[in-house]
CSV table of C-alpha atoms in Angstrom, one decimal:
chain,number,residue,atom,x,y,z
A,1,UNK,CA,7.8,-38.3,-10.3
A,2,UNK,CA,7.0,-35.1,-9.0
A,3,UNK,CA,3.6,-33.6,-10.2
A,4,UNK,CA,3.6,-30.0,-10.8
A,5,UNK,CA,0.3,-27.6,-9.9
A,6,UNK,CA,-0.9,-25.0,-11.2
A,7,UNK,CA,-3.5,-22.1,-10.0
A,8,UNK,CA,-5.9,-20.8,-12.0
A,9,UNK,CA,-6.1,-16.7,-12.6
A,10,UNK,CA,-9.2,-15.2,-11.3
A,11,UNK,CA,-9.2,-11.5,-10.6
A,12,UNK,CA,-10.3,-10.2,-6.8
A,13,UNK,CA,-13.1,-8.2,-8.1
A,14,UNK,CA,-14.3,-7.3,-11.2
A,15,UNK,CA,-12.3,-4.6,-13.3
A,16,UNK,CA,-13.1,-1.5,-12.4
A,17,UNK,CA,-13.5,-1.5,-8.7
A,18,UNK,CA,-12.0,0.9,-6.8
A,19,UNK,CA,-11.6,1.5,-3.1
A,20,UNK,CA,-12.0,5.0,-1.0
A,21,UNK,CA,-8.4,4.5,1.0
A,22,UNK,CA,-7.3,7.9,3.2
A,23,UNK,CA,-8.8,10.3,0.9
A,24,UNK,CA,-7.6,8.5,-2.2
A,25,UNK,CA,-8.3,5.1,-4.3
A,26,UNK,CA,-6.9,1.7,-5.1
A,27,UNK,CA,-7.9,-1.0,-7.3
A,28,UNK,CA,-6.4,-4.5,-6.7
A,29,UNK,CA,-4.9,-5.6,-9.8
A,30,UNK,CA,-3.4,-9.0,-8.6
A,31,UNK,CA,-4.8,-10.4,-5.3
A,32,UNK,CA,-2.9,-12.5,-2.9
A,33,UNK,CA,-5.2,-15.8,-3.2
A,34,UNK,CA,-4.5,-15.9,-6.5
A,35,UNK,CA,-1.1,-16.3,-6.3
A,36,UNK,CA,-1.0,-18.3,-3.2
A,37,UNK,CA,0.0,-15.2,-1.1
A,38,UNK,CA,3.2,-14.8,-2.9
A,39,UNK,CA,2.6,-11.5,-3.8
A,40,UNK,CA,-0.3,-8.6,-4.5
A,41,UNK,CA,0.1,-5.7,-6.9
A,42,UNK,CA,-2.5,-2.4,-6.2
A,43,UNK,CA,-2.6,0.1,-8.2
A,44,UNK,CA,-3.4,3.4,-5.4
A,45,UNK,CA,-3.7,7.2,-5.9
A,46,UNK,CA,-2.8,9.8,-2.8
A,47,UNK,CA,-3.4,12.9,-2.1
A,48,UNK,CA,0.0,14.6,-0.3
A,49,UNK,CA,-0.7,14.8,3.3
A,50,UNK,CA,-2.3,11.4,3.8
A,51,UNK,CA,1.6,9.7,3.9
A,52,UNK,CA,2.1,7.2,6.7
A,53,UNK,CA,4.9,7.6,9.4
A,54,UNK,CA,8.2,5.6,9.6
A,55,UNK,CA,7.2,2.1,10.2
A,56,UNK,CA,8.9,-1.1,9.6
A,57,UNK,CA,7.3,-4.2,8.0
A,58,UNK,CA,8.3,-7.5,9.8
A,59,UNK,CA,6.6,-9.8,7.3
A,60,UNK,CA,6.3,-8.2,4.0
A,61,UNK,CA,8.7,-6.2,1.3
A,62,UNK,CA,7.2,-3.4,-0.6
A,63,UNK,CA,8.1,-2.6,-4.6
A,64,UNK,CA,6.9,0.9,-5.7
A,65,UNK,CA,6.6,1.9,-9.3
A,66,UNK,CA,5.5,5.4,-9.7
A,67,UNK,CA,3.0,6.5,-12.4
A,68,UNK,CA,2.6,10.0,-11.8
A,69,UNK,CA,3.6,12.6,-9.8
A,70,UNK,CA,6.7,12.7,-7.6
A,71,UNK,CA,7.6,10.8,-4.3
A,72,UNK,CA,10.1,10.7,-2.0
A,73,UNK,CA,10.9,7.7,0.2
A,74,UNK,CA,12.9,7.3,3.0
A,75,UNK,CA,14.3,3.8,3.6
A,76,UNK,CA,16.9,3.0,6.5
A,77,UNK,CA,19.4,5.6,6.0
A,78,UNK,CA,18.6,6.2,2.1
A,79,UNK,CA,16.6,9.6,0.5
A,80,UNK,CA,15.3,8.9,-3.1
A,81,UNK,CA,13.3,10.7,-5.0
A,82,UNK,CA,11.1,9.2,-7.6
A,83,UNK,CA,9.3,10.1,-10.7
A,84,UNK,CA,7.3,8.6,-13.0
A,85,UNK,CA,8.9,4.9,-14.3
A,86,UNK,CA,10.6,4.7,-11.9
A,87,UNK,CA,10.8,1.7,-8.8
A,88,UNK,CA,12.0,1.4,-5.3
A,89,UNK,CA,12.1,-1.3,-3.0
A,90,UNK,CA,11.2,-1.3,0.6
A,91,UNK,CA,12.4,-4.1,2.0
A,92,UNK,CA,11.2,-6.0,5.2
A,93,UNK,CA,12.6,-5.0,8.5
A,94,UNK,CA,13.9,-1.6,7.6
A,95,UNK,CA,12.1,1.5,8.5
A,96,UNK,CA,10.8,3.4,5.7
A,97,UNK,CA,8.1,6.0,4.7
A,98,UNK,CA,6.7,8.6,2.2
A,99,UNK,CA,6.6,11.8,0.8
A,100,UNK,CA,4.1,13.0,-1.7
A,101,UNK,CA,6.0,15.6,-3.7
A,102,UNK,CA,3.3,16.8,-6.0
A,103,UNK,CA,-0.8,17.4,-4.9
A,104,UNK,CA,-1.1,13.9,-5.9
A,105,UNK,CA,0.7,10.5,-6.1
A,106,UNK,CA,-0.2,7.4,-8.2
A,107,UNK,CA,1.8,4.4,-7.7
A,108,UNK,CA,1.7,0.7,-8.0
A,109,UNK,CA,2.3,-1.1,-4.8
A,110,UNK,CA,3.9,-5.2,-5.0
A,111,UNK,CA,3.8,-6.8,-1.8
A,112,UNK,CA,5.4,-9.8,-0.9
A,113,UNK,CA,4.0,-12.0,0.2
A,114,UNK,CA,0.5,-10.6,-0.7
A,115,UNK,CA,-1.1,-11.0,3.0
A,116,UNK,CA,-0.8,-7.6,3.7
A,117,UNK,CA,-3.3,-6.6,0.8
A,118,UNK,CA,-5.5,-7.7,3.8
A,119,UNK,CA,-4.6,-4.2,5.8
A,120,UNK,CA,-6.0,-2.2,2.6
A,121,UNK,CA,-9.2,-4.0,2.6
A,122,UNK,CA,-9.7,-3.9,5.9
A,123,UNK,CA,-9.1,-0.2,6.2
A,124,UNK,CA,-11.0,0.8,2.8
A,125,UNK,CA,-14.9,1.3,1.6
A,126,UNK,CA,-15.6,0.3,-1.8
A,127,UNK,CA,-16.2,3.8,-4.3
A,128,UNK,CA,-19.6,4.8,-5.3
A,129,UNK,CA,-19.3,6.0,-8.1
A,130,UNK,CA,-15.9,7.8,-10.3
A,131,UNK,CA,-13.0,7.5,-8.1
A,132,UNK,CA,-11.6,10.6,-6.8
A,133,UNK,CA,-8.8,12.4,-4.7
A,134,UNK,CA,-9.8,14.5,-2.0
A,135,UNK,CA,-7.1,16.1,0.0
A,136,UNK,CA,-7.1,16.3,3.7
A,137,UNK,CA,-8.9,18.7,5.3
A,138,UNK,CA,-7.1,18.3,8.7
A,139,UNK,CA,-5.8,15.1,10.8
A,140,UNK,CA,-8.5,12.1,11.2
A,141,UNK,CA,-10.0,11.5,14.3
A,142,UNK,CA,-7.3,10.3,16.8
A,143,UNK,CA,-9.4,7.1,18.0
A,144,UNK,CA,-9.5,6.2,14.4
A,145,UNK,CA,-5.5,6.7,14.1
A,146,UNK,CA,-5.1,4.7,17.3
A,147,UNK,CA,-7.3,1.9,15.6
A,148,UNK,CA,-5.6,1.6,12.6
A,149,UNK,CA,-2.1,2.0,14.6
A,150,UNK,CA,-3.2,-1.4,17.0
A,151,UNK,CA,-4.8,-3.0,14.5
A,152,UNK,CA,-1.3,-2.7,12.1
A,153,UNK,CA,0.8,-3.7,14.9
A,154,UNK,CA,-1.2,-6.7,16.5
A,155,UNK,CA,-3.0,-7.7,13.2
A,156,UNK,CA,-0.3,-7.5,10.5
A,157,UNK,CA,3.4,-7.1,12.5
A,158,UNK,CA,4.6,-3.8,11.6
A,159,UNK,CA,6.3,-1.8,13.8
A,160,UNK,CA,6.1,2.6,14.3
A,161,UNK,CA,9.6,4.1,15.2
C-alpha cells in the first residue's frame, strides 16, 4: 500500500512583509519550502526602468499575471502586451525580458520550481516601514550589476544573451 504525505501550510513570513527589490517591493505570498520547491508565487511592484535584460532561465518557468499597469514581454521570437488580468508564461530555456509600459508595474510572479525565489531574497532588504516605488534615478553602481550578473549565472543558471 502506498502511503500518501502531506505538507503542512505555513507562510514564509508573516503577512505583511514586504521587501525593497530594485526600487520597488515584493511580498512572498507562497514560499518554495512550503510546497517542496514546486513552485513560489510573489506578489512584486516596479518602477519602469528597473526591467532586467534578455536572459534565459535554465531551471525555472516563469507565470506572470498582471495587476496593474501595462507590460510588455518579449519571449523567443513573441511581443505581447499585457494588461491588467491578464497572464503570460515564460518558459525555461527561451530568452525573455520586460517592458514596464506605464510609471509602474504590479504583477504576480509563479515560479516553478520555487528555488529561484532564493535570487529575490538574496538580492532584497526587508521594508521599514509602508512599501513604496521609487523610480531610478540613473543606472546602479556597475560592481553591483556585475555582482548580481555572476551571482545569477553561477548561483541560479540563467544565462544573459
Amino acid at each position: 500500500m502506498t502511503q500518501l504525505t502531506t505538507t503542512t501550510p505555513a507562510p514564509v513570513s508573516p503577512a505583511g512583509t514586504y521587501y525593497n527589490y530594485h526600487g520597488g517591493f515584493f511580498q512572498v505570498l507562497i514560499a518554495s519550502a512550503t510546497t517542496q520547491h514546486n513552485f513560489s508565487l510573489i506578489d512584486i511592484s516596479l518602477p519602469k526602468g528597473v526591467e532586467p535584460p534578455s536572459h534565459t532561465h535554465t531551471r525555472e518557468d516563469e507565470t506572470f499575471y498582471l495587476l496593474e499597469g501595462e507590460m510588455t514581454f518579449y519571449i523567443g521570437e513573441q511581443c505581447i502586451t499585457a494588461r491588467p488580468g491578464e497572464a503570460v508564461f515564460a518558459p525555461r530555456m527561451v530568452p525573455h525580458h520586460f517592458k514596464i509600459m506605464t510609471a509602474s508595474a504590479t504583477f504576480l510572479t509563479l515560479i516553478t520550481p520555487g528555488t529561484f525565489l532564493d535570487y529575490f531574497l538574496e538580492f532584497s532588504t526587508p521594508c521599514d516601514g509602508v512599501p513604496r516605488i521609487i523610480p531610478p534615478q540613473g543606472p546602479p553602481p556597475a560592481a553591483h550589476l556585475e555582482n548580481i550578473t555572476r551571482q545569477l549565472t553561477q548561483k541560479y543558471g540563467v544565462l544573459f544573451q
